[in-house]
Short mmCIF file of C-alpha atoms in Angstrom, two decimals:
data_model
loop_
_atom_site.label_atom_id
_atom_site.label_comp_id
_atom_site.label_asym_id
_atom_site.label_seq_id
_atom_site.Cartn_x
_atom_site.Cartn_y
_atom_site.Cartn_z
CA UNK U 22 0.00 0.00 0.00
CA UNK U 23 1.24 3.50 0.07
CA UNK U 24 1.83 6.11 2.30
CA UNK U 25 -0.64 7.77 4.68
CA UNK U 26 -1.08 11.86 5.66
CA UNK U 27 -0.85 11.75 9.50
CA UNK U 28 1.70 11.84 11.84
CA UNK U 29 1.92 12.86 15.62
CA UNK U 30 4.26 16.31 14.66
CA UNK U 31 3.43 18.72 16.57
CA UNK U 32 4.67 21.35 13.78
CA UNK U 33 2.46 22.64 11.68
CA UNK U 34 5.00 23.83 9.08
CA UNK U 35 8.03 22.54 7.90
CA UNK U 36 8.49 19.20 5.57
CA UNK U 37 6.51 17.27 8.49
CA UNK U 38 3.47 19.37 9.63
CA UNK U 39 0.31 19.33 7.96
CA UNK U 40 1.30 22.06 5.32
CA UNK U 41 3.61 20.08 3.81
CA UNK U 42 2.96 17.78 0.49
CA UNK U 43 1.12 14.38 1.94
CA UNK U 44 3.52 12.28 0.81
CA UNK U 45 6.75 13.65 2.16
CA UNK U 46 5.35 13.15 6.24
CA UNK U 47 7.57 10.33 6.22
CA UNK U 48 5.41 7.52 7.92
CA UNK U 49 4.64 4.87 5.16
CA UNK U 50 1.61 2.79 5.33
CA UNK U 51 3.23 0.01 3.18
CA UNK U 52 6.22 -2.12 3.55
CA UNK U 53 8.21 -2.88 -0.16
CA UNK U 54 9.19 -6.45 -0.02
CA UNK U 55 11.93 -8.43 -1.76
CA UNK U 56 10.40 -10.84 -3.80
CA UNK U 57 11.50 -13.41 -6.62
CA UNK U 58 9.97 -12.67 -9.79
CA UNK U 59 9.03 -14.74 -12.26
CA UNK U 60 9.17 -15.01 -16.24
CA UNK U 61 6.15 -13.49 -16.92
CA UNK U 62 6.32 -10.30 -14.49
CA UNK U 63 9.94 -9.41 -15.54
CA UNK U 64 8.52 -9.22 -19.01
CA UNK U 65 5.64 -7.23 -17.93
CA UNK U 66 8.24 -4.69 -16.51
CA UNK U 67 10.65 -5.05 -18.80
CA UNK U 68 8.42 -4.94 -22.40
CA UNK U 69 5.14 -3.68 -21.62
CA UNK U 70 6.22 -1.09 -19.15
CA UNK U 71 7.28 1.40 -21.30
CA UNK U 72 3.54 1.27 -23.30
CA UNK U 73 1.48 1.00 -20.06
CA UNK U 74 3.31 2.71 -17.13
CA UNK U 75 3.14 6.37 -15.48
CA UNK U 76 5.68 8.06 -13.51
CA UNK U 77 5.65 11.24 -11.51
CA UNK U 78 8.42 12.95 -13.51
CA UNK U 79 5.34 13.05 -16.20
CA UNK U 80 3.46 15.26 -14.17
CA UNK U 81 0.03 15.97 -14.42
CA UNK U 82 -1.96 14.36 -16.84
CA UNK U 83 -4.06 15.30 -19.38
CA UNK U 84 -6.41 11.99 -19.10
CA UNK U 85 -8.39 12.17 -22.19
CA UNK U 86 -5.17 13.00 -24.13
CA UNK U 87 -3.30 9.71 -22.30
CA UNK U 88 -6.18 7.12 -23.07
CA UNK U 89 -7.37 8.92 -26.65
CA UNK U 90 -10.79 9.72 -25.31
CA UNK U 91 -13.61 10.93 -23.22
CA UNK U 92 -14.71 7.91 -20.47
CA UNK U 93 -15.63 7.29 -16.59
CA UNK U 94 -12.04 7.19 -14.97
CA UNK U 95 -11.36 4.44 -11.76
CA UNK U 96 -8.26 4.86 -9.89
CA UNK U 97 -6.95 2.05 -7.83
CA UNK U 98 -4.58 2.24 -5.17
CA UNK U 99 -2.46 -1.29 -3.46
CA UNK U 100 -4.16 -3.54 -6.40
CA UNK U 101 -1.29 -6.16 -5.56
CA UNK U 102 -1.09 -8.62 -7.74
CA UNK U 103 -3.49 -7.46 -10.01
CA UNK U 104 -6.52 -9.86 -10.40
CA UNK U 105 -9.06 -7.37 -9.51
CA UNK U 106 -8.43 -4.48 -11.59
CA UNK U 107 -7.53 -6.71 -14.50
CA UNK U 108 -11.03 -8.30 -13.99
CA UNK U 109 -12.62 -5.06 -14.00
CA UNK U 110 -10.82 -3.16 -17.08
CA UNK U 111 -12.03 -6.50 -19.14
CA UNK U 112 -15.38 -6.40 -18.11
CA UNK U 113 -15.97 -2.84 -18.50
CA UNK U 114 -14.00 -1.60 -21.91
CA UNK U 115 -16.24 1.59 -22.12
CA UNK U 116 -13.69 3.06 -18.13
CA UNK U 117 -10.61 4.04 -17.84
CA UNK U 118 -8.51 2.33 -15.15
CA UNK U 119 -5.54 4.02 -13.45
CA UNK U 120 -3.71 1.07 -10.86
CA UNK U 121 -0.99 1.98 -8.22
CA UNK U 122 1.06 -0.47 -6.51
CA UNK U 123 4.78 -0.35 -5.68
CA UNK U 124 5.37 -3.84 -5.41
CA UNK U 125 7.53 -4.75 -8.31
CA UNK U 126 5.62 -8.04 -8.93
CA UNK U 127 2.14 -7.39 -8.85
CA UNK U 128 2.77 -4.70 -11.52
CA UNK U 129 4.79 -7.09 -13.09
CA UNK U 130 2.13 -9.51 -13.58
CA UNK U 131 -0.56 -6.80 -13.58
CA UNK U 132 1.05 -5.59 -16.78
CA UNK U 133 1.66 -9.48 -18.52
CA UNK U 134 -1.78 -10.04 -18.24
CA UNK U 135 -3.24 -6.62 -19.78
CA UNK U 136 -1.04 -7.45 -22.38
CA UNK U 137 -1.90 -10.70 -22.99
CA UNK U 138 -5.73 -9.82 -22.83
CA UNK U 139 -4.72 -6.45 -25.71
CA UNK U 140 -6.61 -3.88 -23.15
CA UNK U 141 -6.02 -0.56 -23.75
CA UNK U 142 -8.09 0.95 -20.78
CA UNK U 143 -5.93 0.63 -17.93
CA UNK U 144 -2.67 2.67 -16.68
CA UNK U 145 -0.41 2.21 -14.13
CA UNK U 146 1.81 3.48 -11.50
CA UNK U 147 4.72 1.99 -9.69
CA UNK U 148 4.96 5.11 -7.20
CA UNK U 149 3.31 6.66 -3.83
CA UNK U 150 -0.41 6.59 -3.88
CA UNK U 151 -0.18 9.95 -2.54
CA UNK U 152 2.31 11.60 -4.70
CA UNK U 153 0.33 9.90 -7.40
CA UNK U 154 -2.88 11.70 -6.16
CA UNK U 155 -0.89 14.88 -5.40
CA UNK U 156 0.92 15.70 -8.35
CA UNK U 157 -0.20 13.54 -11.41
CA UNK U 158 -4.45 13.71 -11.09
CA UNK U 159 -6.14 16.77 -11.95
CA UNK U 160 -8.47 17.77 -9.34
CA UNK U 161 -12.34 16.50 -10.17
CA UNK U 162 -11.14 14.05 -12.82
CA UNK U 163 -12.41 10.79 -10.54
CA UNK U 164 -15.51 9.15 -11.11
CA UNK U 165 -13.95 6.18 -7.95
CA UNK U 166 -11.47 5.53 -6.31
CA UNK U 167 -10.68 2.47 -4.91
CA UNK U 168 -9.30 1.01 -2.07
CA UNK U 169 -9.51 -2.55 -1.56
CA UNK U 170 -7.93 -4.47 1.41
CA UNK U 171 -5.31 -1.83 2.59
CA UNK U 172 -3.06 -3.11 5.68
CA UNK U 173 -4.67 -2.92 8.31
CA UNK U 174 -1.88 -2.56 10.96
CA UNK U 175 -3.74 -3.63 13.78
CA UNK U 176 -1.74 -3.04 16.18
CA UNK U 177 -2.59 -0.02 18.25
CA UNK U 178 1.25 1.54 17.95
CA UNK U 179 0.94 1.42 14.49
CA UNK U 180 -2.54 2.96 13.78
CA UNK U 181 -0.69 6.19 12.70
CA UNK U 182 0.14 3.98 9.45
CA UNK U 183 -3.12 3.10 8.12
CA UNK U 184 -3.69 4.89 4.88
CA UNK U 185 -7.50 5.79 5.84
CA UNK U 186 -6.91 9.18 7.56
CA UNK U 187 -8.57 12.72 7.41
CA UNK U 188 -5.69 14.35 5.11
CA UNK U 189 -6.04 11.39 3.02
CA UNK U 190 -10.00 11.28 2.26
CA UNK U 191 -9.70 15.06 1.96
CA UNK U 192 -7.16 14.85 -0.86
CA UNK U 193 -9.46 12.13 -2.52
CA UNK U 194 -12.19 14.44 -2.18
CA UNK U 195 -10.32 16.93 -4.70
CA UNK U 196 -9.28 14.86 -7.10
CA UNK U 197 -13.57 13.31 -7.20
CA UNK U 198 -15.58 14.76 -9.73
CA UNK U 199 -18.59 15.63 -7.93
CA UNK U 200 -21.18 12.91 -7.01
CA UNK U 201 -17.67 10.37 -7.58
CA UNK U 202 -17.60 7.75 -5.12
CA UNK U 203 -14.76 6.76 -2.71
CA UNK U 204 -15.08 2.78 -2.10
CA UNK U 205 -13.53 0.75 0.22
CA UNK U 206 -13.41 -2.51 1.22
CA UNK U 207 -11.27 -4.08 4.08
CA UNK U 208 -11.94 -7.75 6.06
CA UNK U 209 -10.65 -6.70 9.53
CA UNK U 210 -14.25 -5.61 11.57
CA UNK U 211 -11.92 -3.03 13.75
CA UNK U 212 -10.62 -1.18 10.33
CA UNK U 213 -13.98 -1.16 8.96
CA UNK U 214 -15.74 1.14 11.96
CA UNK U 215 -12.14 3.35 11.50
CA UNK U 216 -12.98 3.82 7.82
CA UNK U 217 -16.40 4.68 8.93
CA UNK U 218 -15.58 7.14 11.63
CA UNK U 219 -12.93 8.79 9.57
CA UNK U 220 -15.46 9.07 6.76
CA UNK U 221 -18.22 10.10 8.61
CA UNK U 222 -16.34 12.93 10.17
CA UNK U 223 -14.88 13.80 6.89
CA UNK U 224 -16.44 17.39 5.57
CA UNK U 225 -18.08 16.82 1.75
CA UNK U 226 -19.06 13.20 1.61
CA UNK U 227 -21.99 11.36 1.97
CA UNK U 228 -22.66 7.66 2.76
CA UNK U 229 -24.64 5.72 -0.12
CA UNK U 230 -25.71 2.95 2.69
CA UNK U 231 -29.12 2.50 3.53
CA UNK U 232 -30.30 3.02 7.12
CA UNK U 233 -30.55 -1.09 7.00
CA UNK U 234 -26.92 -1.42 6.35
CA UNK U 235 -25.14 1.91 7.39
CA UNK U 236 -22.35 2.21 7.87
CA UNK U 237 -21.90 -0.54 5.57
CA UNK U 238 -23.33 -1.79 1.71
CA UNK U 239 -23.51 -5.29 0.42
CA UNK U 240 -20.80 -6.03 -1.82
CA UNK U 241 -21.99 -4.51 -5.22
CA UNK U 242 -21.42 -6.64 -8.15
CA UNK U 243 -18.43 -4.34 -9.67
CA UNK U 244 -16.11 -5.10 -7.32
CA UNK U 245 -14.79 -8.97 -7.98
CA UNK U 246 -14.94 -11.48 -5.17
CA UNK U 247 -11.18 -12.11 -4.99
CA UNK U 248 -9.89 -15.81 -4.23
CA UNK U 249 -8.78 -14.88 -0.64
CA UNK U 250 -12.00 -13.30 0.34
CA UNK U 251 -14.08 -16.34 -1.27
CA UNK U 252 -11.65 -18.59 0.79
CA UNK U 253 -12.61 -16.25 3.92
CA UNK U 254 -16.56 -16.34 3.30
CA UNK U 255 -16.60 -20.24 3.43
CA UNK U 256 -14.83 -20.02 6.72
CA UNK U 257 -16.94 -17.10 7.89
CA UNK U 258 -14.54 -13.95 7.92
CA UNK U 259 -16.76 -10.82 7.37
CA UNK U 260 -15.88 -8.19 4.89
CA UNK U 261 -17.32 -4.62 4.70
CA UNK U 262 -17.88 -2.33 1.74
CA UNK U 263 -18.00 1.04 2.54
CA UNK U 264 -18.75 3.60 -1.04
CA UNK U 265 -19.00 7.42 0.34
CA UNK U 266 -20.28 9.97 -2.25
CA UNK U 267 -18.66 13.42 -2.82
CA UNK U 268 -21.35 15.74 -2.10
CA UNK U 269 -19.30 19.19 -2.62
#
């Protein structure tokens, strides 16, 4: 996953305090891991990299000039290895999919397999969710953004790390086109009533639960049940949706 806006500085200026760019606070909520990589991710970085990948040194984008046209645009951040958002860009050609993930072998494979499958409607990132956000996505260009299964450092010490924070869902907020939808999804209970308290205290959103579900919604039909969370229904983990609205 990526870094995450908060820290416990008590400066409010300076490369640390909440003036500063998100993504320089220096408390990531993501750990990059060594990992062997196989065949087909080393050719997805190596060959279809250079057709398919974003960097920051690009600056902001121009979307309709980077994917040739006018379409709904879905940004997804920690997509790690990939079966999700490939799912999705297949099964809706007519959206535009931007992924970020900085693990070198999800992207890897995330980028074999749009290859192999000749889309053309998804984009990614191998950087900082939050520079990403900050620096590369013009404000209101969202219709979603996604964030499914973040880390959810449960341990109390490390709460300060989860990505879900006020400075975060405010700089999602800017970068929604109005009425865009922030949706989440995470399979620890204690994360999900976080999300929701952070959310429901954040200025400019609205839920889209209904009174029988709120905080929560069922999990709508867009979002593909993953092997791991399939695995975790037969055994009886719970998962939570949470979609927010921006409202203004």
């Amino acid at each position: 996953m990526n870094d995450q806006p908060h820290d416990n500085a008590s400066s409010t200026t300076g490369p640390d305090g909440p003036d500063a760019p998100l993504h320089r606070r220096g408390i990531k909520s993501y750990v990059l891991r060594a990992g062997r990589m196989t065949q087909a991710q080393t050719r997805g970085l190596e060959e279809i990299w250079p057709r398919l990948g974003l960097t920051l040194a690009e600056g902001r984008q121009d979307l309709d000039a980077l994917f040739g046209r006018q379409a709904p645009r879905v940004v997804e951040i920690g997509f790690g290895m990939g079966a999700s958002l490939i799912e999705q860009a297949e099964s809706y050609p007519e959206t535009d999919f931007i992924g970020i993930e900085v693990h070198a072998p999800g992207v890897g494979k995330l980028l074999d397999e749009a290859d192999k499958r000749r889309l053309t409607n998804i984009r990614i990132y191998r950087e900082d969710a939050l520079a990403v956000l900050e620096q590369c996505l013009p404000e209101g260009s969202l219709d979603t953004l996604q964030l499914f299964f973040p880390d959810p450092w449960p341990k109390k010490k490390h709460h300060k790390r989860r990505i879900v924070q006020p400075a975060f869902v405010e700089l999602i907020r800017t970068r929604l086109k109005l009425g865009g939808k922030l949706h989440m999804a995470t399979d620890w209970a204690a994360y999900a009533e976080w999300m929701a308290e952070v959310m429901d205290a954040a200025p400019g959103y609205v839920n889209t639960a209904t009174s029988e579900t709120a905080p929560y919604v069922p999990r709508p039909d867009f979002r593909p049940l993953t092997k791991f969370e399939a695995r975790g229904e037969r055994l009886g983990h719970g998962v939570w949706d949470l979609i927010y609205r921006r409202a203004d």
